Amino acid sequence: MASSGVDYGSPVVYEKTVKVDPEKNVGLDEYRRASIATSVKTVLDSTHRKLKPRHIQLIGIGGTIGTALYVQIGRGLMNGGPASLFLAFTIWCTFILAVTLCMAEMVSYLPISSPFIRFAGRYVDEAFGFAAGWNFFIFEAALVPFEIVACNLVIHFWSDIVPTGAIIAIILFLYALINLLAVKWYGETEFWAALGKVLLIIGLIIFTFISMLGGNPIKDRYGFRYWNTPGAFAPLYREGNLGRFLGFLQCLIQASFTIAGPDYVSMAAGEAENPRKIMPRAYRAVFYRLTAFFVLGSLCVGINVPYDDPELKAAFRDGKPGAAASPYVVAMNRLRIEGLPHIVNAMVLGAAFSAGNSYVYCASRSLYGLALEGKAPKFMTRCTRNGVPFYCVTVVLVFACLSFLNLGNNSAIVLEWFVALVTASQLINFAVMCFTFLAFYKACRVQGLDRRSLPFRAPLMPFAAYYGFVGTFIMAFVGGYTVFLDDNWNVPDFLFAYMMIFTFPVLYLGWKLLKKTKVKKAHEVDLQEDLEEIEEYTRNFQEVDDQNAFNRWMDKIFG
């Protein structure tokens, strides 16, 4: 049971034992307070609630902003042009808003470890939760080697003197060190790293504004020149309107990979202090800040560099290291700005390292959530005395060793493989979140739970959930369309683009047949499991001010 009083750092332990005979005619109110399981079920969550509001805010931002916003976004510019890139990122943010609203309402109501994974099993079908959980784990775990390869690429911007294998090994060691400490120290590490990312993107936006108005060494007042020459829309694969549409579609696919959703905020819910209060604010703040960064970032890229820039094309074609492929660095080189590219490269390195660190955390917590629900080996639930799921972190780091593939292949090719794999997984995750909310929404209505009484009530429901579900579901299939174009068929590309789409139903049907699970009807959904413990924690929580004046100041800014 959750701790009370000032000792809010104690382990959050939920122990709940319920026996139900579903054949008995129980009243609706009693029924929804009972677990639908017909046998004893014990849930033990040994993580610690030590993440403060500023940690939650910056973890949400830090896990989302990686190298894709600074470097990989240049590929989207080449594919579709500046207008397509800007429109695609703006449109995709509306789908992210829909997904965020779904998660904000459910997690604020029941802020537990690995929430959306466990909600999928509780509100829809245990087999659905199993498939969703393992899909999310694979998604997060695959992103770790992606960012490690990106770190290696960034370091080689300066020199090739350090062997690739040594760089990868050092990064893995640092991830292990950070993630095996108490979660409070992970939160502090990620807070400062994420703050650096925020400062970098703000700095690049300011750089764009000043330089486009002529504030550069060559006094070039270029403004929106590149929207006219070579143009706002770039044709891709075909000429004419069809080519321009395919260019826009490729930018939309790029946006669906680059712009993450509420996953990272949600995964920290089980280790957040006073979550009923801080989670709604965290969802709102993180969404608006990320939207501003990604939409403005996509606009700035199209202002700074033409989509047919030879240096940008060569950087991606030849797999040039680090920020050499960043549109911002390409613009700085054109404007003869010295020194700044090295600063950008250093901060991009920090961004890549921080993103990988966040993915280790989220992947380990998703595996921990699966173990709590009996969908992963039981030994995975064991935690250190600091509340860290040691075995889960270890498994993620072993998975991260896939980054050593970089020793035998071009970095750009390895990055493309991981991008293709995780894009489909991420879109499946978003679709699962929206579908789970629709089940939650229907259960609330049937069981008489007034959503106006919840800590956060999402607007535009259930229409926003349908909008998010349809959009993300369709995009999951669209992502690998290029393999079906003329002479583009490639077996590895096809497998990486669609493997998770094929894997998800296999996981679902396999667990369903093995455990003989059933899709839950609205009146069968248990909306009360773990609720008593959360409410007791909230009633007894007493906020203790940080003794450090600087930390108090940061809490006010980001809390």
Coordinates of C-alpha atoms in Angstrom, one line a residue:
M1 CA 0.0 0.0 0.0
A2 CA 1.2 3.5 -0.8
S3 CA 3.0 5.4 1.9
S4 CA 1.5 8.3 3.8
G5 CA 2.6 11.4 5.6
V6 CA 6.0 12.9 4.9
D7 CA 7.5 9.5 4.1
Y8 CA 6.4 9.7 0.5
G9 CA 9.6 8.2 -0.7
S10 CA 8.8 4.7 0.7
P11 CA 8.0 1.9 -1.7
V12 CA 4.6 2.0 -3.4
V13 CA 3.3 -1.4 -2.6
Y14 CA -0.1 -2.4 -3.8
E15 CA -1.5 -5.7 -2.4
K16 CA -5.0 -6.6 -3.4
T17 CA -6.7 -9.9 -3.0
V18 CA -10.2 -10.4 -4.4
K19 CA -12.4 -13.4 -4.9
V20 CA -15.4 -13.2 -7.2
D21 CA -18.0 -15.7 -8.3
P22 CA -19.2 -14.3 -11.7
E23 CA -22.2 -16.6 -11.6
K24 CA -23.7 -14.8 -8.7
N25 CA -26.1 -11.9 -9.3
V26 CA -24.2 -9.0 -7.8
G27 CA -25.3 -5.4 -8.0
L28 CA -23.7 -3.1 -10.5
D29 CA -22.0 -1.0 -7.8
E30 CA -20.6 -4.0 -6.1
Y31 CA -19.6 -5.6 -9.3
R32 CA -17.5 -2.8 -10.5
R33 CA -15.7 -2.8 -7.1
A34 CA -14.7 -6.4 -7.6
S35 CA -12.0 -8.0 -9.7
I36 CA -13.4 -10.0 -12.6
A37 CA -10.7 -12.6 -12.0
T38 CA -12.2 -15.8 -10.5
S39 CA -9.0 -16.6 -8.5
V40 CA -6.9 -14.8 -6.1
K41 CA -4.8 -12.1 -7.7
T42 CA -1.9 -10.4 -5.9
V43 CA -0.2 -7.3 -7.4
L44 CA 3.0 -6.1 -5.8
D45 CA 4.6 -2.8 -7.0
S46 CA 7.8 -2.1 -5.3
T47 CA 8.9 1.0 -7.2
H48 CA 9.3 4.3 -5.3
R49 CA 7.4 7.6 -5.8
K50 CA 10.3 10.0 -5.9
L51 CA 9.9 11.9 -9.2
K52 CA 9.0 15.5 -8.7
P53 CA 6.9 17.6 -11.0
R54 CA 10.0 19.1 -12.8
H55 CA 11.3 15.5 -13.4
I56 CA 8.0 14.4 -14.9
Q57 CA 7.9 17.5 -17.2
L58 CA 11.4 17.1 -18.5
I59 CA 11.3 13.3 -18.8
G60 CA 8.3 13.8 -21.1
I61 CA 10.1 16.3 -23.2
G62 CA 13.5 14.6 -23.0
G63 CA 12.3 11.2 -24.1
T64 CA 10.6 12.8 -27.2
I65 CA 13.4 15.0 -28.4
G66 CA 16.3 13.0 -29.9
T67 CA 18.5 13.3 -33.0
A68 CA 15.4 13.1 -35.2
L69 CA 14.4 16.7 -34.6
Y70 CA 17.9 18.0 -35.3
V71 CA 19.3 15.7 -38.0
Q72 CA 16.9 13.1 -39.4
I73 CA 14.3 15.9 -40.1
G74 CA 16.6 16.9 -43.0
R75 CA 15.6 13.7 -44.8
G76 CA 11.9 14.8 -44.6
L77 CA 12.9 18.2 -46.1
M78 CA 14.6 16.5 -49.1
N79 CA 11.6 14.2 -49.6
G80 CA 8.8 16.7 -49.6
G81 CA 10.0 20.2 -49.4
P82 CA 9.5 22.9 -46.8
A83 CA 5.7 23.3 -47.1
S84 CA 5.0 19.5 -47.0
L85 CA 7.3 19.2 -44.0
F86 CA 5.6 22.0 -42.1
L87 CA 2.0 20.8 -43.0
A88 CA 2.8 17.2 -42.1
F89 CA 4.2 18.1 -38.7
T90 CA 1.3 20.4 -37.9
I91 CA -1.3 17.8 -39.0
W92 CA 0.4 15.0 -37.0
C93 CA 0.4 17.1 -33.9
T94 CA -3.5 17.0 -34.0
F95 CA -3.3 13.2 -33.8
I96 CA -0.8 13.4 -30.9
L97 CA -3.2 15.7 -29.1
A98 CA -6.0 13.1 -29.4
V99 CA -3.8 10.4 -28.0
T100 CA -2.6 12.7 -25.2
L101 CA -6.1 13.5 -24.2
C102 CA -6.9 9.7 -24.0
M103 CA -4.0 9.0 -21.8
A104 CA -4.3 12.1 -19.6
E105 CA -7.8 11.1 -18.4
M106 CA -7.0 7.5 -17.7
V107 CA -3.6 7.9 -16.1
S108 CA -4.7 10.9 -13.9
Y109 CA -7.5 8.7 -12.7
L110 CA -5.3 5.7 -12.0
P111 CA -1.6 6.6 -12.0
I112 CA 0.1 3.2 -11.7
S113 CA 3.3 1.7 -13.2
S114 CA 3.2 1.0 -16.9
P115 CA -0.4 2.4 -17.1
F116 CA -1.5 2.1 -20.7
I117 CA -0.1 -1.4 -21.0
R118 CA -2.1 -2.6 -17.9
F119 CA -5.2 -0.6 -18.9
A120 CA -5.3 -2.4 -22.2
G121 CA -5.6 -5.7 -20.4
R122 CA -8.0 -4.4 -17.7
Y123 CA -10.4 -2.5 -20.0
V124 CA -10.3 -4.5 -23.2
D125 CA -8.8 -8.0 -23.0
E126 CA -5.9 -9.5 -21.2
A127 CA -4.6 -10.8 -24.5
F128 CA -4.8 -7.3 -25.9
G129 CA -2.8 -6.0 -22.9
F130 CA -0.2 -8.7 -23.5
A131 CA 0.3 -7.8 -27.2
A132 CA 0.3 -4.1 -26.4
G133 CA 2.8 -4.5 -23.6
W134 CA 5.3 -6.5 -25.6
N135 CA 4.9 -4.3 -28.6
F136 CA 5.7 -1.2 -26.5
F137 CA 8.7 -3.0 -24.9
I138 CA 10.1 -3.9 -28.4
F139 CA 9.5 -0.3 -29.5
E140 CA 11.3 1.3 -26.6
A141 CA 14.1 -1.3 -26.5
A142 CA 14.7 -0.9 -30.3
L143 CA 15.1 2.9 -29.8
V144 CA 18.0 2.4 -27.4
P145 CA 20.4 1.0 -30.0
F146 CA 19.0 3.6 -32.5
E147 CA 20.2 6.4 -30.2
I148 CA 23.5 4.6 -29.4
V149 CA 24.3 4.4 -33.1
A150 CA 23.3 8.1 -33.4
C151 CA 25.7 8.9 -30.6
N152 CA 28.5 7.1 -32.4
L153 CA 27.7 9.0 -35.5
V154 CA 27.8 12.3 -33.8
I155 CA 31.1 11.7 -32.1
H156 CA 32.7 10.8 -35.4
F157 CA 31.9 14.4 -36.5
W158 CA 35.1 15.4 -34.8
S159 CA 37.4 12.4 -35.1
D160 CA 37.5 8.6 -36.0
I161 CA 40.3 8.0 -33.6
V162 CA 38.0 6.3 -31.0
P163 CA 36.8 2.8 -32.3
T164 CA 33.1 2.4 -32.8
G165 CA 33.0 -0.6 -30.5
A166 CA 34.6 1.3 -27.7
I167 CA 32.1 4.2 -28.0
I168 CA 29.1 1.8 -27.9
A169 CA 30.5 0.0 -24.9
I170 CA 31.1 3.2 -23.0
I171 CA 27.5 4.4 -23.7
L172 CA 26.1 1.1 -22.5
F173 CA 28.1 1.3 -19.3
L174 CA 26.8 4.8 -18.6
Y175 CA 23.2 3.8 -19.2
A176 CA 23.6 0.9 -16.8
L177 CA 25.1 3.2 -14.2
I178 CA 22.4 5.8 -14.4
N179 CA 19.4 3.4 -14.6
L180 CA 20.6 1.1 -11.8
L181 CA 20.8 4.0 -9.3
A182 CA 17.7 5.1 -7.4
V183 CA 15.0 6.6 -9.6
K184 CA 15.5 10.0 -8.0
W185 CA 19.0 10.2 -9.6
Y186 CA 17.8 9.0 -12.9
G187 CA 15.2 11.9 -12.7
E188 CA 17.9 14.4 -11.9
T189 CA 20.2 13.2 -14.7
E190 CA 17.3 13.3 -17.2
F191 CA 16.1 16.7 -16.0
W192 CA 19.4 18.4 -16.8
A193 CA 20.0 16.5 -20.1
A194 CA 16.4 17.3 -21.2
L195 CA 16.9 21.0 -20.2
G196 CA 19.9 21.1 -22.6
K197 CA 17.7 19.8 -25.4
V198 CA 15.1 22.5 -24.8
L199 CA 17.8 25.2 -24.8
L200 CA 19.2 23.8 -28.1
I201 CA 15.9 23.8 -30.0
I202 CA 15.1 27.3 -28.6
G203 CA 18.6 28.5 -29.6
L204 CA 18.1 27.0 -33.1
I205 CA 14.8 28.8 -33.5
I206 CA 16.3 32.1 -32.4
F207 CA 19.3 31.4 -34.8
T208 CA 16.8 30.9 -37.7
F209 CA 14.9 34.1 -36.9
I210 CA 18.1 36.3 -36.7
S211 CA 19.9 34.8 -39.7
M212 CA 16.9 34.9 -42.0
L213 CA 16.6 38.6 -41.4
G214 CA 20.3 39.2 -42.4
G215 CA 22.0 38.7 -39.1
N216 CA 24.8 36.5 -40.4
P217 CA 28.4 37.0 -41.6
I218 CA 27.5 37.3 -45.3
K219 CA 24.5 39.7 -44.6
D220 CA 22.2 37.4 -46.6
R221 CA 18.6 38.4 -45.9
Y222 CA 17.1 35.2 -47.3
G223 CA 13.7 35.1 -45.5
F224 CA 11.5 32.5 -47.2
R225 CA 13.5 32.5 -50.3
Y226 CA 13.7 28.7 -50.5
W227 CA 9.9 28.4 -50.4
N228 CA 10.0 30.0 -53.8
T229 CA 13.2 28.6 -55.2
P230 CA 13.4 25.7 -55.6
G231 CA 9.8 25.6 -54.3
A232 CA 7.5 24.8 -51.4
F233 CA 6.7 21.2 -52.5
A234 CA 9.2 18.7 -53.7
P235 CA 8.0 15.8 -56.0
L236 CA 9.0 12.3 -54.8
Y237 CA 9.2 9.1 -56.9
R238 CA 6.8 10.7 -59.5
E239 CA 6.4 14.0 -61.2
G240 CA 3.5 16.4 -61.0
N241 CA 0.8 16.5 -58.3
L242 CA 1.2 12.7 -57.6
G243 CA 4.9 13.3 -56.9
R244 CA 4.1 16.2 -54.6
F245 CA 1.5 14.2 -52.7
L246 CA 4.0 11.3 -52.2
G247 CA 6.5 13.8 -50.9
F248 CA 3.9 15.1 -48.4
L249 CA 3.1 11.5 -47.4
Q250 CA 6.8 10.8 -46.8
C251 CA 6.9 13.9 -44.6
L252 CA 3.9 12.6 -42.7
I253 CA 5.6 9.3 -42.1
Q254 CA 8.7 11.2 -40.9
A255 CA 6.5 13.2 -38.5
S256 CA 4.9 10.0 -37.1
F257 CA 8.3 8.8 -36.2
T258 CA 9.8 12.1 -34.9
I259 CA 6.9 13.3 -32.8
A260 CA 6.3 11.0 -29.8
G261 CA 3.2 11.0 -27.7
P262 CA 2.4 10.8 -24.0
D263 CA 4.2 7.6 -23.6
Y264 CA 7.1 9.0 -21.5
V265 CA 5.0 11.0 -19.2
S266 CA 2.7 8.0 -18.7
M267 CA 5.4 5.6 -17.9
A268 CA 6.6 7.8 -15.0
A269 CA 3.1 7.9 -13.4
G270 CA 3.9 5.0 -11.0
E271 CA 6.9 6.7 -9.6
A272 CA 5.6 10.3 -9.5
E273 CA 4.9 12.2 -6.3
N274 CA 1.3 13.2 -5.8
P275 CA 0.4 12.0 -9.3
R276 CA -3.3 13.0 -9.2
K277 CA -2.1 16.6 -9.0
I278 CA 0.9 16.7 -11.2
M279 CA 0.0 14.3 -14.0
P280 CA -2.8 16.5 -15.6
R281 CA -0.5 19.5 -15.6
A282 CA 2.3 17.5 -17.0
Y283 CA 0.3 16.2 -19.9
R284 CA -1.0 19.7 -20.8
A285 CA 2.4 21.4 -20.5
V286 CA 4.4 18.7 -22.3
F287 CA 2.0 18.6 -25.3
Y288 CA 2.0 22.3 -25.9
R289 CA 5.8 22.6 -25.5
L290 CA 6.5 19.7 -27.8
T291 CA 4.0 20.9 -30.4
A292 CA 5.7 24.3 -30.4
F293 CA 9.2 22.7 -30.7
F294 CA 8.3 20.3 -33.5
V295 CA 6.0 22.7 -35.5
L296 CA 8.5 25.6 -35.3
G297 CA 11.4 23.2 -35.8
S298 CA 9.9 21.9 -39.1
L299 CA 9.3 25.5 -40.2
C300 CA 12.9 26.6 -39.4
V301 CA 14.4 23.7 -41.3
G302 CA 12.5 24.7 -44.4
I303 CA 13.6 28.3 -44.0
N304 CA 17.3 27.6 -43.6
V305 CA 18.0 25.1 -46.4
P306 CA 16.5 24.4 -49.9
Y307 CA 15.3 20.8 -50.3
D308 CA 17.8 20.3 -53.2
D309 CA 20.8 21.5 -51.3
P310 CA 23.9 19.5 -52.6
E311 CA 25.6 19.4 -49.1
L312 CA 22.5 18.1 -47.4
K313 CA 21.9 15.4 -50.0
A314 CA 25.6 14.3 -49.9
A315 CA 25.5 14.1 -46.1
F316 CA 22.6 11.6 -46.1
R317 CA 23.8 9.8 -49.2
D318 CA 27.3 9.3 -47.8
G319 CA 26.2 8.8 -44.2
K320 CA 28.3 11.7 -43.0
P321 CA 28.8 11.8 -39.2
G322 CA 27.0 13.7 -36.6
A323 CA 25.5 17.1 -37.2
A324 CA 27.1 17.3 -40.7
A325 CA 23.7 16.0 -41.9
S326 CA 21.8 18.6 -39.8
P327 CA 20.0 21.2 -41.9
Y328 CA 21.0 23.8 -39.3
V329 CA 24.7 22.9 -39.7
V330 CA 24.4 23.0 -43.5
A331 CA 22.9 26.5 -43.2
M332 CA 25.7 27.6 -40.8
N333 CA 28.3 26.3 -43.3
R334 CA 26.6 28.2 -46.2
L335 CA 26.5 31.4 -44.1
R336 CA 30.2 30.9 -43.1
I337 CA 29.5 30.7 -39.4
E338 CA 32.4 29.1 -37.7
G339 CA 32.4 27.4 -34.3
L340 CA 28.7 27.1 -34.0
P341 CA 28.4 23.8 -35.8
H342 CA 30.7 22.2 -33.1
I343 CA 28.5 23.6 -30.4
V344 CA 25.4 22.2 -32.1
N345 CA 27.1 18.8 -32.6
A346 CA 28.0 18.7 -28.9
M347 CA 24.4 19.4 -27.8
V348 CA 23.0 16.9 -30.4
L349 CA 25.3 14.4 -28.8
G350 CA 23.8 15.2 -25.4
A351 CA 20.3 15.0 -26.9
A352 CA 21.0 11.5 -28.4
F353 CA 22.5 10.3 -25.1
S354 CA 19.6 11.6 -23.1
A355 CA 17.0 10.1 -25.4
G356 CA 18.6 6.7 -25.2
N357 CA 18.7 7.0 -21.4
S358 CA 14.9 7.7 -21.4
Y359 CA 14.3 4.7 -23.6
V360 CA 16.2 2.4 -21.2
Y361 CA 13.9 3.7 -18.4
C362 CA 10.7 3.3 -20.3
A363 CA 11.6 -0.1 -21.8
S364 CA 12.5 -1.4 -18.4
R365 CA 9.4 -0.1 -16.7
S366 CA 7.2 -1.5 -19.5
L367 CA 8.8 -4.9 -18.9
Y368 CA 8.3 -4.5 -15.2
G369 CA 4.6 -3.7 -15.8
L370 CA 4.2 -6.9 -17.9
A371 CA 5.8 -8.9 -15.1
L372 CA 3.4 -7.4 -12.5
E373 CA 0.5 -8.6 -14.6
G374 CA 2.0 -12.1 -15.0
K375 CA 2.8 -11.5 -18.7
A376 CA 6.5 -11.7 -18.3
P377 CA 8.7 -13.9 -16.0
K378 CA 8.0 -13.3 -12.4
F379 CA 11.6 -12.7 -11.4
M380 CA 11.4 -9.5 -13.4
T381 CA 9.3 -8.0 -10.6
R382 CA 12.3 -8.0 -8.2
C383 CA 13.6 -4.5 -7.4
T384 CA 16.7 -3.3 -5.6
R385 CA 16.3 -1.6 -2.2
N386 CA 16.2 1.7 -4.1
G387 CA 13.1 0.5 -6.1
V388 CA 14.9 -0.2 -9.4
P389 CA 13.7 -3.3 -11.4
F390 CA 17.3 -4.6 -11.8
Y391 CA 16.5 -7.6 -14.1
C392 CA 14.3 -5.5 -16.4
V393 CA 17.1 -2.9 -16.8
T394 CA 19.6 -5.7 -17.5
V395 CA 17.4 -7.2 -20.2
V396 CA 17.0 -3.8 -22.0
L397 CA 20.8 -3.3 -21.9
V398 CA 21.3 -6.7 -23.4
F399 CA 18.8 -5.8 -26.2
A400 CA 20.8 -2.5 -26.7
C401 CA 23.8 -4.6 -27.7
L402 CA 22.1 -4.7 -31.2
S403 CA 23.9 -1.4 -31.6
F404 CA 27.1 -3.4 -32.3
L405 CA 25.5 -4.2 -35.7
N406 CA 27.0 -0.8 -36.6
L407 CA 30.4 -2.5 -36.7
G408 CA 29.5 -4.3 -39.9
N409 CA 27.2 -1.8 -41.7
N410 CA 27.0 1.8 -42.7
S411 CA 25.6 3.8 -39.8
A412 CA 22.9 5.3 -42.1
I413 CA 21.6 1.9 -43.1
V414 CA 21.4 0.7 -39.5
L415 CA 19.6 3.8 -38.5
E416 CA 17.1 3.3 -41.3
W417 CA 16.4 -0.3 -40.1
F418 CA 15.7 0.8 -36.6
V419 CA 13.5 3.8 -37.8
A420 CA 11.4 1.4 -39.9
L421 CA 11.0 -1.1 -37.1
V422 CA 10.0 1.4 -34.4
T423 CA 7.7 3.6 -36.5
A424 CA 5.1 0.9 -36.9
S425 CA 5.4 -0.1 -33.3
Q426 CA 4.9 3.5 -32.2
L427 CA 1.8 3.9 -34.3
I428 CA 0.4 0.6 -33.0
N429 CA 1.0 1.9 -29.4
F430 CA -1.0 5.1 -30.2
A431 CA -3.9 3.1 -31.7
V432 CA -3.9 0.9 -28.6
M433 CA -4.1 3.9 -26.3
C434 CA -7.1 5.4 -28.2
F435 CA -8.9 2.0 -28.4
T436 CA -8.3 1.4 -24.7
F437 CA -9.8 4.8 -23.9
L438 CA -12.9 4.0 -25.9
A439 CA -13.4 0.9 -23.8
F440 CA -12.8 2.9 -20.6
Y441 CA -15.2 5.6 -21.8
K442 CA -18.0 3.0 -22.4
A443 CA -17.3 1.3 -19.1
C444 CA -17.7 4.6 -17.2
R445 CA -21.0 5.3 -19.0
V446 CA -22.4 1.9 -18.4
Q447 CA -21.3 1.7 -14.8
G448 CA -22.4 5.2 -13.9
L449 CA -19.0 6.6 -13.2
D450 CA -19.3 10.4 -13.8
R451 CA -16.3 11.5 -15.7
R452 CA -16.8 15.0 -14.4
S453 CA -15.6 13.6 -11.0
L454 CA -12.2 12.5 -12.4
P455 CA -9.0 14.4 -11.7
F456 CA -8.8 15.2 -15.5
R457 CA -11.7 15.1 -17.9
A458 CA -10.7 15.1 -21.5
P459 CA -12.7 17.3 -23.9
L460 CA -14.0 16.3 -27.3
M461 CA -14.6 12.7 -26.2
P462 CA -15.2 10.2 -27.6
F463 CA -14.7 11.9 -31.0
A464 CA -11.0 12.7 -30.3
A465 CA -10.3 9.1 -29.5
Y466 CA -11.9 7.9 -32.7
Y467 CA -9.9 10.5 -34.6
G468 CA -6.7 9.4 -33.0
F469 CA -7.4 5.7 -33.5
V470 CA -8.3 5.9 -37.2
G471 CA -5.4 8.2 -38.1
T472 CA -2.7 6.1 -36.3
F473 CA -4.1 2.8 -37.4
I474 CA -4.0 3.8 -41.1
M475 CA -0.6 5.3 -40.8
A476 CA 0.8 2.1 -39.4
F477 CA 0.1 0.4 -42.8
V478 CA 1.1 3.4 -44.9
G479 CA 4.6 3.7 -43.4
G480 CA 6.3 1.1 -45.6
Y481 CA 4.4 1.8 -48.9
T482 CA 7.6 2.7 -50.8
V483 CA 8.6 -1.0 -51.0
F484 CA 5.6 -1.6 -53.3
L485 CA 6.7 1.1 -55.9
D486 CA 8.5 0.3 -59.1
D487 CA 11.8 -1.6 -58.6
N488 CA 11.8 -0.7 -54.9
W489 CA 11.0 -4.2 -53.5
N490 CA 13.5 -5.1 -50.8
V491 CA 12.9 -8.0 -48.4
P492 CA 14.7 -6.4 -45.4
D493 CA 12.9 -3.1 -45.8
F494 CA 9.5 -4.9 -46.1
L495 CA 10.2 -6.9 -42.9
F496 CA 11.4 -4.0 -40.9
A497 CA 8.4 -1.8 -42.0
Y498 CA 5.7 -4.4 -41.4
M499 CA 7.1 -7.0 -38.9
M500 CA 5.5 -5.5 -35.9
I501 CA 2.1 -5.2 -37.7
F502 CA 2.3 -9.0 -38.3
T503 CA 3.7 -9.7 -34.8
F504 CA 0.9 -7.9 -32.9
P505 CA -2.0 -10.2 -33.9
V506 CA 0.3 -13.2 -33.4
L507 CA 1.0 -12.1 -29.8
Y508 CA -2.7 -11.4 -29.2
L509 CA -4.1 -14.6 -30.6
G510 CA -1.3 -16.7 -29.0
W511 CA -2.0 -15.4 -25.5
K512 CA -5.7 -15.6 -26.1
L513 CA -5.5 -19.3 -27.0
L514 CA -3.1 -20.1 -24.3
K515 CA -4.9 -18.3 -21.5
K516 CA -8.5 -18.5 -23.0
T517 CA -9.1 -14.8 -22.3
K518 CA -12.3 -13.0 -23.3
V519 CA -13.0 -9.5 -24.5
K520 CA -14.5 -7.7 -21.6
K521 CA -18.0 -6.2 -21.8
A522 CA -18.5 -2.7 -20.4
H523 CA -20.2 -3.9 -17.2
E524 CA -17.4 -6.4 -16.6
V525 CA -14.5 -3.9 -16.7
D526 CA -13.0 -3.3 -13.2
L527 CA -12.6 0.4 -12.8
Q528 CA -11.8 0.1 -9.1
E529 CA -8.6 -2.0 -9.0
D530 CA -5.8 -0.2 -7.3
L531 CA -8.0 2.8 -6.8
E532 CA -8.3 2.6 -3.0
E533 CA -4.5 2.6 -2.7
I534 CA -4.1 5.6 -5.0
E535 CA -6.8 7.6 -3.1
E536 CA -5.3 6.8 0.3
Y537 CA -1.9 7.9 -0.9
T538 CA -3.5 11.2 -2.2
R539 CA -5.4 11.8 1.0
N540 CA -2.3 11.3 3.2
F541 CA 0.3 12.9 0.9
Q542 CA 2.1 15.8 2.5
E543 CA 4.3 17.9 0.3
V544 CA 7.8 18.6 1.7
D545 CA 9.7 21.6 0.2
D546 CA 13.1 20.9 -1.2
Q547 CA 15.8 22.4 1.0
N548 CA 17.7 23.5 -2.1
A549 CA 16.5 27.0 -3.1
F550 CA 17.6 26.4 -6.7
N551 CA 15.6 23.2 -7.0
R552 CA 12.5 25.0 -5.5
W553 CA 12.9 27.6 -8.2
M554 CA 13.1 25.0 -11.0
D555 CA 10.1 23.2 -9.5
K556 CA 8.1 26.4 -9.8
I557 CA 9.2 26.9 -13.5
F558 CA 8.6 23.3 -14.7
G559 CA 6.1 22.1 -12.1

